[in-house]
PDB file of C-alpha atoms in Angstrom:
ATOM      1  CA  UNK A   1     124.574 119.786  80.529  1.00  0.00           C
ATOM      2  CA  UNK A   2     124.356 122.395  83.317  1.00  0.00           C
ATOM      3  CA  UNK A   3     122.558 125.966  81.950  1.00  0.00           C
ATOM      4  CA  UNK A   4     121.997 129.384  83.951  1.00  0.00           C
ATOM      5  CA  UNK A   5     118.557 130.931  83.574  1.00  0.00           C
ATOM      6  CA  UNK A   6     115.594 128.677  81.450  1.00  0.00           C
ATOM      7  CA  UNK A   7     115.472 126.608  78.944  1.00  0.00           C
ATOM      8  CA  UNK A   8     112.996 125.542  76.379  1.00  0.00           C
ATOM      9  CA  UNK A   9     112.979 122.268  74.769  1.00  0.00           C
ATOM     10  CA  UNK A  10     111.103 121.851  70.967  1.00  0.00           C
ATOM     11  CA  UNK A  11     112.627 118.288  69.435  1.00  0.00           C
ATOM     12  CA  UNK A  12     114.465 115.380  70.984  1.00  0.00           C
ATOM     13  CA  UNK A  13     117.072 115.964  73.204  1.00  0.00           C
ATOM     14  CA  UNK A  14     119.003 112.253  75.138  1.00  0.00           C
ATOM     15  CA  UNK A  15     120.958 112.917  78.343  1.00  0.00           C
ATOM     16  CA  UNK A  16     121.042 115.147  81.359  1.00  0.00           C
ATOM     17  CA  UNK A  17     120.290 118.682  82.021  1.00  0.00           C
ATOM     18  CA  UNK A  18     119.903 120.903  85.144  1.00  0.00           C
ATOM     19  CA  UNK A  19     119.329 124.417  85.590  1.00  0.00           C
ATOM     20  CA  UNK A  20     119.102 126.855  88.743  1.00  0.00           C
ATOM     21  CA  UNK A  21     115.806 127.970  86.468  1.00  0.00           C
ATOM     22  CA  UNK A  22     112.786 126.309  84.851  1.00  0.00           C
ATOM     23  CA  UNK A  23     113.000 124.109  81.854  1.00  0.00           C
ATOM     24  CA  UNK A  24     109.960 123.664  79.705  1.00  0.00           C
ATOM     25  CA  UNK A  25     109.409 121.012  76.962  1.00  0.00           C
ATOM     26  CA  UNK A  26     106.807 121.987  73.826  1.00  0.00           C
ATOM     27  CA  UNK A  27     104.506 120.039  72.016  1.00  0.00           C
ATOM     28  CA  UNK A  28     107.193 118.725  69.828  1.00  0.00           C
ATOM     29  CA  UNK A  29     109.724 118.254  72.452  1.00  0.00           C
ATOM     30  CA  UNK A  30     111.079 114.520  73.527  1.00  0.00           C
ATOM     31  CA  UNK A  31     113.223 114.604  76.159  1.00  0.00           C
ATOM     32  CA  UNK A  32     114.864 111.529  77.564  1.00  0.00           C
ATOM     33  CA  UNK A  33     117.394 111.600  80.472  1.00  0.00           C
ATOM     34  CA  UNK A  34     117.661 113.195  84.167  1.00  0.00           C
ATOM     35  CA  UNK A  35     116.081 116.604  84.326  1.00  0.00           C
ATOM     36  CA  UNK A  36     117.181 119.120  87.473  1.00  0.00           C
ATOM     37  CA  UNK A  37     115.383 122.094  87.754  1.00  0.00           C
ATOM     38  CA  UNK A  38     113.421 124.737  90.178  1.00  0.00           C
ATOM     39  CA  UNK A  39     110.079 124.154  87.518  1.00  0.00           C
ATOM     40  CA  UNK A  40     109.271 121.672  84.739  1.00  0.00           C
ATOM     41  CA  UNK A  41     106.805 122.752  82.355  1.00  0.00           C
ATOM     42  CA  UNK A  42     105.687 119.722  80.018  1.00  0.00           C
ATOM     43  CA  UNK A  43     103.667 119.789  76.808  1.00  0.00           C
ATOM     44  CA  UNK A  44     105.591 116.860  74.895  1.00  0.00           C
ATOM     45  CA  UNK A  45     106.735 114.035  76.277  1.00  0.00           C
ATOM     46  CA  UNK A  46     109.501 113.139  79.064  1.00  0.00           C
ATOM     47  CA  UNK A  47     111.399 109.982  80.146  1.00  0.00           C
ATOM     48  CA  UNK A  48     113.324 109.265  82.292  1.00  0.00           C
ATOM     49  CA  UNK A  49     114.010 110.846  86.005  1.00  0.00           C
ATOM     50  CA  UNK A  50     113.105 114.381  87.227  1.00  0.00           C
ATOM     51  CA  UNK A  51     114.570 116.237  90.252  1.00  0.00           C
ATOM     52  CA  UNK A  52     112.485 120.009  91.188  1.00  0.00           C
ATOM     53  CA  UNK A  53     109.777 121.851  93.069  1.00  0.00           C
ATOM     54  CA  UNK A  54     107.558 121.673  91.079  1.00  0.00           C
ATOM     55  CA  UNK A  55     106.358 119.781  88.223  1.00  0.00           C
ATOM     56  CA  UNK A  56     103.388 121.014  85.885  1.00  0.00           C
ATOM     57  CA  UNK A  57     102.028 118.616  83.209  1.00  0.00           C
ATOM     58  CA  UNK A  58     100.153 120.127  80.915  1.00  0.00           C
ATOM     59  CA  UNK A  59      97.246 119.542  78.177  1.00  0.00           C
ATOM     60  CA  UNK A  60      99.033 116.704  76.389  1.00  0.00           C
ATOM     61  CA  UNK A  61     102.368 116.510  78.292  1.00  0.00           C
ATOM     62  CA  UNK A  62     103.201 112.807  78.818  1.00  0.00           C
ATOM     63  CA  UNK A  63     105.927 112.063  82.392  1.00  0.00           C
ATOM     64  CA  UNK A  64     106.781 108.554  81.535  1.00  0.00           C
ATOM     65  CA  UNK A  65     109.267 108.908  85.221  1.00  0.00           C
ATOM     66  CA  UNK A  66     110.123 108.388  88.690  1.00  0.00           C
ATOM     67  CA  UNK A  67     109.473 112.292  89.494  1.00  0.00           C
ATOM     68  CA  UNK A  68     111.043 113.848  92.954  1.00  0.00           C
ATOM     69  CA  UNK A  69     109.177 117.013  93.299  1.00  0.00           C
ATOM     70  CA  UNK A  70     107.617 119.163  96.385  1.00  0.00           C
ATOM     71  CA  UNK A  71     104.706 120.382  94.129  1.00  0.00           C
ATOM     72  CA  UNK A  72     102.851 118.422  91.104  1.00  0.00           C
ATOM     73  CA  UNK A  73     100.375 119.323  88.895  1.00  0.00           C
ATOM     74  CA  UNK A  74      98.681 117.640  86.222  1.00  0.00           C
ATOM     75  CA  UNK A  75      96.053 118.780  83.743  1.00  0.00           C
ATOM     76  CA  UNK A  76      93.043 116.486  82.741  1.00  0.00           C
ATOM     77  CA  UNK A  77      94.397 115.751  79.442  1.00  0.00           C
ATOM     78  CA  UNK A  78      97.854 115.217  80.684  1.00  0.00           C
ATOM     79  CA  UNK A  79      99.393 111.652  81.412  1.00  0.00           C
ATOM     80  CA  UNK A  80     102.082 110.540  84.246  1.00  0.00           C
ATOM     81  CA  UNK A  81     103.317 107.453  84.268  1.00  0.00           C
ATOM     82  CA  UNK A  82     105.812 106.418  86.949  1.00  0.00           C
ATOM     83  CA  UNK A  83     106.509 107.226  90.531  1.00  0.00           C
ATOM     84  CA  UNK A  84     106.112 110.026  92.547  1.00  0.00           C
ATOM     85  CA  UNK A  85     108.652 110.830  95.766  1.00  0.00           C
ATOM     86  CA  UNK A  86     108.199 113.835  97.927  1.00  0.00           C
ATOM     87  CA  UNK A  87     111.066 115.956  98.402  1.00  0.00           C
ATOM     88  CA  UNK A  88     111.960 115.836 101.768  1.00  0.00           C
ATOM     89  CA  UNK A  89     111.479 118.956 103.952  1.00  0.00           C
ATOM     90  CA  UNK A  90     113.791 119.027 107.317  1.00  0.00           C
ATOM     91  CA  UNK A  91     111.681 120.152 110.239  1.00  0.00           C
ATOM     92  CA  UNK A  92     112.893 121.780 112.999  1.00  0.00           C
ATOM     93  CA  UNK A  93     111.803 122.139 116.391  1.00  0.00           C
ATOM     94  CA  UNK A  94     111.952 125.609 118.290  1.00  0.00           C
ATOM     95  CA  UNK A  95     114.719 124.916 119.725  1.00  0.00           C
ATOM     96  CA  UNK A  96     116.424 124.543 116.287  1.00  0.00           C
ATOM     97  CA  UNK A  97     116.632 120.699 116.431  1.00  0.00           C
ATOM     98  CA  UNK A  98     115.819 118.576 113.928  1.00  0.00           C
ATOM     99  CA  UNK A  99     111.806 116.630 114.225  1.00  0.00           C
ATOM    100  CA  UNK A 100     111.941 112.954 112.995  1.00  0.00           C
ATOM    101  CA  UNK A 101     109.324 112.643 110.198  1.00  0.00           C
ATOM    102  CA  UNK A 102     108.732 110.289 107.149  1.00  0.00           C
ATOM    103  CA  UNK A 103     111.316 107.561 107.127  1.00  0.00           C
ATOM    104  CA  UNK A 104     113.710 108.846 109.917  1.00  0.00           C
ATOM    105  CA  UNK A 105     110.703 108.411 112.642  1.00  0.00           C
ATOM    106  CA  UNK A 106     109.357 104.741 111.248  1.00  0.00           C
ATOM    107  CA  UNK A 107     113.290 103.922 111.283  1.00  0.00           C
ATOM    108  CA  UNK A 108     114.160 104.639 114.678  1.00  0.00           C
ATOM    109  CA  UNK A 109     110.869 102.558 115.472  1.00  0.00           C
ATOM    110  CA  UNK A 110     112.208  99.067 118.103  1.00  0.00           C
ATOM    111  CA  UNK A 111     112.355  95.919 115.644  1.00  0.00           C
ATOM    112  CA  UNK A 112     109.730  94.097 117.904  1.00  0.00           C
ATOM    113  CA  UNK A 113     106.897  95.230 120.298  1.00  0.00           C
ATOM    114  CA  UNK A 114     105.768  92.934 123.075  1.00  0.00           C
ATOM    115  CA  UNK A 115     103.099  93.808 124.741  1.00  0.00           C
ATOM    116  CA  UNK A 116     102.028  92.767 128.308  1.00  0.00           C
ATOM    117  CA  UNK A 117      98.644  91.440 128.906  1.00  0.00           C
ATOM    118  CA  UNK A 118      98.335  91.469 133.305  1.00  0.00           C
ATOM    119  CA  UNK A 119      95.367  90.024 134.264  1.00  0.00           C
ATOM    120  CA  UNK A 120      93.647  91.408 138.009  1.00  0.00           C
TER     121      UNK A 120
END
């Protein structure tokens, strides 16, 4: 289900929803399926996979997930269970050029090093 402008979740709700805007879940709210948004608020409980900036747990929001997110936040009485991926962020040189980080730099790493002991 794809929805303009936020959304607000209070019940159970199975399968996938994205949104351009924020989605929150409330207390009551059990959501189970992929979630796309800018902002997920959570106060109930969420399984599944979730794709945004940013991802705010709050006082008794459960993330039972594999999260992608650039921002996370998670109250002390919140719960997140799962995995965590940084969203990736291209970075460009001043030229305009794109800088190797993360992955693409340990990737373009030689499959084997020798190194050369000389002795004098």
């Amino acid at each position: 289900m794809s929805i303009v402008g936020k959304m607000h979740i209070d019940g159970a709700f199975e399968g996938n929803v994205s949104s351009l805007d924020s989605i929150s879940i409330g207390k009551s709210g059990h959501v189970r399926g992929l979630i796309k948004a800018r902002s997920v608020d959570v106060c109930g409980l969420l399984e599944g996979e979730v794709i945004c900036d940013e991802l705010h747990i709050d006082a008794g929001g459960q993330v039972r997930a594999t999260v992608e997110s650039k921002q996370m936040s998670i109250h002390p009485q919140g719960c997140f269970l799962g995995e965590r991926r940084l969203k990736e962020v291209t970075a460009l040189n001043d030229d305009g050029h794109k800088i190797e980080t993360g992955m693409d730099a340990i990737d373009s790493l030689p499959d084997k090093v020798v190194l050369d002991q000389k002795s004098d």
